[in-house]
């Protein structure tokens, strides 16, 4: 039976444990960075029809990290909202060199 997390604070340690492989984390970072770059490009050029690329790019890198390096199923499938938030908190932590 899956644990039900009541708060993101309780969920985040689980999220980090599901991302213990360094290559998996790096692939998440690359995907998130590309999402931000593409988002800026889309808004700047007003090519809003390209929005569909954002989840493909972001999740593509992240899921490759899970399937090929972490060897687990992405937490997104069980906890979509908390996982989305976790992606960005982990991205910020990596960007600022914060260890958890």
PDB file of C-alpha atoms in Angstrom:
ATOM      1  CA  UNK A   1       0.000   0.000   0.000  1.00  0.00           C
ATOM      2  CA  UNK A   2       1.313   3.430  -0.972  1.00  0.00           C
ATOM      3  CA  UNK A   3       1.962   6.021   1.688  1.00  0.00           C
ATOM      4  CA  UNK A   4      -0.238   9.092   1.505  1.00  0.00           C
ATOM      5  CA  UNK A   5       1.718  12.283   2.112  1.00  0.00           C
ATOM      6  CA  UNK A   6      -0.216  15.080   3.763  1.00  0.00           C
ATOM      7  CA  UNK A   7       2.383  17.804   3.131  1.00  0.00           C
ATOM      8  CA  UNK A   8       5.111  18.510   0.637  1.00  0.00           C
ATOM      9  CA  UNK A   9       7.576  18.762   3.523  1.00  0.00           C
ATOM     10  CA  UNK A  10       6.838  15.119   4.384  1.00  0.00           C
ATOM     11  CA  UNK A  11       6.996  14.068   0.734  1.00  0.00           C
ATOM     12  CA  UNK A  12      10.292  15.728  -0.244  1.00  0.00           C
ATOM     13  CA  UNK A  13      12.651  13.305   1.575  1.00  0.00           C
ATOM     14  CA  UNK A  14      10.917  10.442  -0.251  1.00  0.00           C
ATOM     15  CA  UNK A  15      11.287  12.357  -3.520  1.00  0.00           C
ATOM     16  CA  UNK A  16      15.011  12.834  -2.960  1.00  0.00           C
ATOM     17  CA  UNK A  17      15.435   9.151  -2.131  1.00  0.00           C
ATOM     18  CA  UNK A  18      13.823   8.322  -5.476  1.00  0.00           C
ATOM     19  CA  UNK A  19      16.505  10.518  -7.097  1.00  0.00           C
ATOM     20  CA  UNK A  20      19.625   9.180  -5.411  1.00  0.00           C
ATOM     21  CA  UNK A  21      21.485   8.526  -8.686  1.00  0.00           C
ATOM     22  CA  UNK A  22      23.614  11.521  -9.670  1.00  0.00           C
ATOM     23  CA  UNK A  23      23.046  11.057 -13.417  1.00  0.00           C
ATOM     24  CA  UNK A  24      19.289  10.962 -12.853  1.00  0.00           C
ATOM     25  CA  UNK A  25      19.461  14.263 -10.968  1.00  0.00           C
ATOM     26  CA  UNK A  26      21.613  15.814 -13.692  1.00  0.00           C
ATOM     27  CA  UNK A  27      19.125  14.737 -16.353  1.00  0.00           C
ATOM     28  CA  UNK A  28      16.324  16.328 -14.298  1.00  0.00           C
ATOM     29  CA  UNK A  29      18.386  19.512 -14.103  1.00  0.00           C
ATOM     30  CA  UNK A  30      18.989  19.532 -17.867  1.00  0.00           C
ATOM     31  CA  UNK A  31      15.304  18.948 -18.592  1.00  0.00           C
ATOM     32  CA  UNK A  32      14.174  21.692 -16.200  1.00  0.00           C
ATOM     33  CA  UNK A  33      16.745  24.120 -17.603  1.00  0.00           C
ATOM     34  CA  UNK A  34      15.583  23.441 -21.147  1.00  0.00           C
ATOM     35  CA  UNK A  35      11.976  23.953 -20.091  1.00  0.00           C
ATOM     36  CA  UNK A  36      12.823  27.407 -18.738  1.00  0.00           C
ATOM     37  CA  UNK A  37      14.834  28.320 -21.834  1.00  0.00           C
ATOM     38  CA  UNK A  38      12.098  27.094 -24.167  1.00  0.00           C
ATOM     39  CA  UNK A  39       9.427  28.878 -22.145  1.00  0.00           C
ATOM     40  CA  UNK A  40      11.336  32.148 -22.452  1.00  0.00           C
ATOM     41  CA  UNK A  41      11.761  31.552 -26.195  1.00  0.00           C
ATOM     42  CA  UNK A  42       8.065  30.771 -26.661  1.00  0.00           C
ATOM     43  CA  UNK A  43       6.968  33.867 -24.780  1.00  0.00           C
ATOM     44  CA  UNK A  44       9.545  36.107 -26.503  1.00  0.00           C
ATOM     45  CA  UNK A  45       8.690  34.899 -30.007  1.00  0.00           C
ATOM     46  CA  UNK A  46       4.986  34.493 -29.202  1.00  0.00           C
ATOM     47  CA  UNK A  47       5.034  31.019 -30.766  1.00  0.00           C
ATOM     48  CA  UNK A  48       2.519  29.659 -28.280  1.00  0.00           C
ATOM     49  CA  UNK A  49       1.849  26.622 -30.447  1.00  0.00           C
ATOM     50  CA  UNK A  50       5.170  25.268 -29.150  1.00  0.00           C
ATOM     51  CA  UNK A  51       3.911  24.918 -25.571  1.00  0.00           C
ATOM     52  CA  UNK A  52       3.366  21.202 -26.165  1.00  0.00           C
ATOM     53  CA  UNK A  53       7.163  20.765 -26.294  1.00  0.00           C
ATOM     54  CA  UNK A  54       7.626  21.800 -22.655  1.00  0.00           C
ATOM     55  CA  UNK A  55       6.403  18.610 -20.936  1.00  0.00           C
ATOM     56  CA  UNK A  56       8.041  16.425 -23.587  1.00  0.00           C
ATOM     57  CA  UNK A  57      11.384  18.082 -22.972  1.00  0.00           C
ATOM     58  CA  UNK A  58      11.141  18.227 -19.187  1.00  0.00           C
ATOM     59  CA  UNK A  59       9.696  14.787 -18.568  1.00  0.00           C
ATOM     60  CA  UNK A  60      11.710  13.185 -21.374  1.00  0.00           C
ATOM     61  CA  UNK A  61      15.020  13.900 -19.664  1.00  0.00           C
ATOM     62  CA  UNK A  62      13.642  13.100 -16.208  1.00  0.00           C
ATOM     63  CA  UNK A  63      12.085   9.789 -17.210  1.00  0.00           C
ATOM     64  CA  UNK A  64      15.217   8.729 -19.082  1.00  0.00           C
ATOM     65  CA  UNK A  65      17.065   9.273 -15.811  1.00  0.00           C
ATOM     66  CA  UNK A  66      14.637   7.041 -13.959  1.00  0.00           C
ATOM     67  CA  UNK A  67      14.367   4.247 -16.496  1.00  0.00           C
ATOM     68  CA  UNK A  68      18.058   3.994 -17.461  1.00  0.00           C
ATOM     69  CA  UNK A  69      19.974   5.138 -14.380  1.00  0.00           C
ATOM     70  CA  UNK A  70      17.761   5.188 -11.297  1.00  0.00           C
ATOM     71  CA  UNK A  71      15.969   2.003 -12.387  1.00  0.00           C
ATOM     72  CA  UNK A  72      12.704   3.028 -10.757  1.00  0.00           C
ATOM     73  CA  UNK A  73       9.336   4.356 -11.744  1.00  0.00           C
ATOM     74  CA  UNK A  74       9.035   8.169 -11.659  1.00  0.00           C
ATOM     75  CA  UNK A  75       7.187   9.470  -8.602  1.00  0.00           C
ATOM     76  CA  UNK A  76       5.077  11.522 -11.028  1.00  0.00           C
ATOM     77  CA  UNK A  77       2.905   8.480 -11.637  1.00  0.00           C
ATOM     78  CA  UNK A  78       1.990   8.199  -7.932  1.00  0.00           C
ATOM     79  CA  UNK A  79       2.244  11.793  -6.718  1.00  0.00           C
ATOM     80  CA  UNK A  80       1.902  14.149  -9.710  1.00  0.00           C
ATOM     81  CA  UNK A  81       1.540  17.496  -7.922  1.00  0.00           C
ATOM     82  CA  UNK A  82       4.150  16.884  -5.230  1.00  0.00           C
ATOM     83  CA  UNK A  83       6.521  15.460  -7.851  1.00  0.00           C
ATOM     84  CA  UNK A  84       6.123  18.546 -10.032  1.00  0.00           C
ATOM     85  CA  UNK A  85       6.928  20.727  -7.024  1.00  0.00           C
ATOM     86  CA  UNK A  86       9.787  18.410  -6.084  1.00  0.00           C
ATOM     87  CA  UNK A  87      11.316  18.816  -9.537  1.00  0.00           C
ATOM     88  CA  UNK A  88      11.536  22.565  -9.089  1.00  0.00           C
ATOM     89  CA  UNK A  89      12.735  22.462  -5.475  1.00  0.00           C
ATOM     90  CA  UNK A  90      15.445  19.968  -6.465  1.00  0.00           C
ATOM     91  CA  UNK A  91      16.323  22.171  -9.468  1.00  0.00           C
ATOM     92  CA  UNK A  92      16.678  25.190  -7.169  1.00  0.00           C
ATOM     93  CA  UNK A  93      18.735  23.175  -4.685  1.00  0.00           C
ATOM     94  CA  UNK A  94      21.091  22.091  -7.468  1.00  0.00           C
ATOM     95  CA  UNK A  95      21.273  25.611  -8.889  1.00  0.00           C
ATOM     96  CA  UNK A  96      22.257  26.994  -5.478  1.00  0.00           C
ATOM     97  CA  UNK A  97      24.490  24.014  -4.578  1.00  0.00           C
ATOM     98  CA  UNK A  98      22.312  23.179  -1.579  1.00  0.00           C
ATOM     99  CA  UNK A  99      22.852  19.682  -0.212  1.00  0.00           C
ATOM    100  CA  UNK A 100      19.980  17.714   1.263  1.00  0.00           C
TER     101      UNK A 100
END
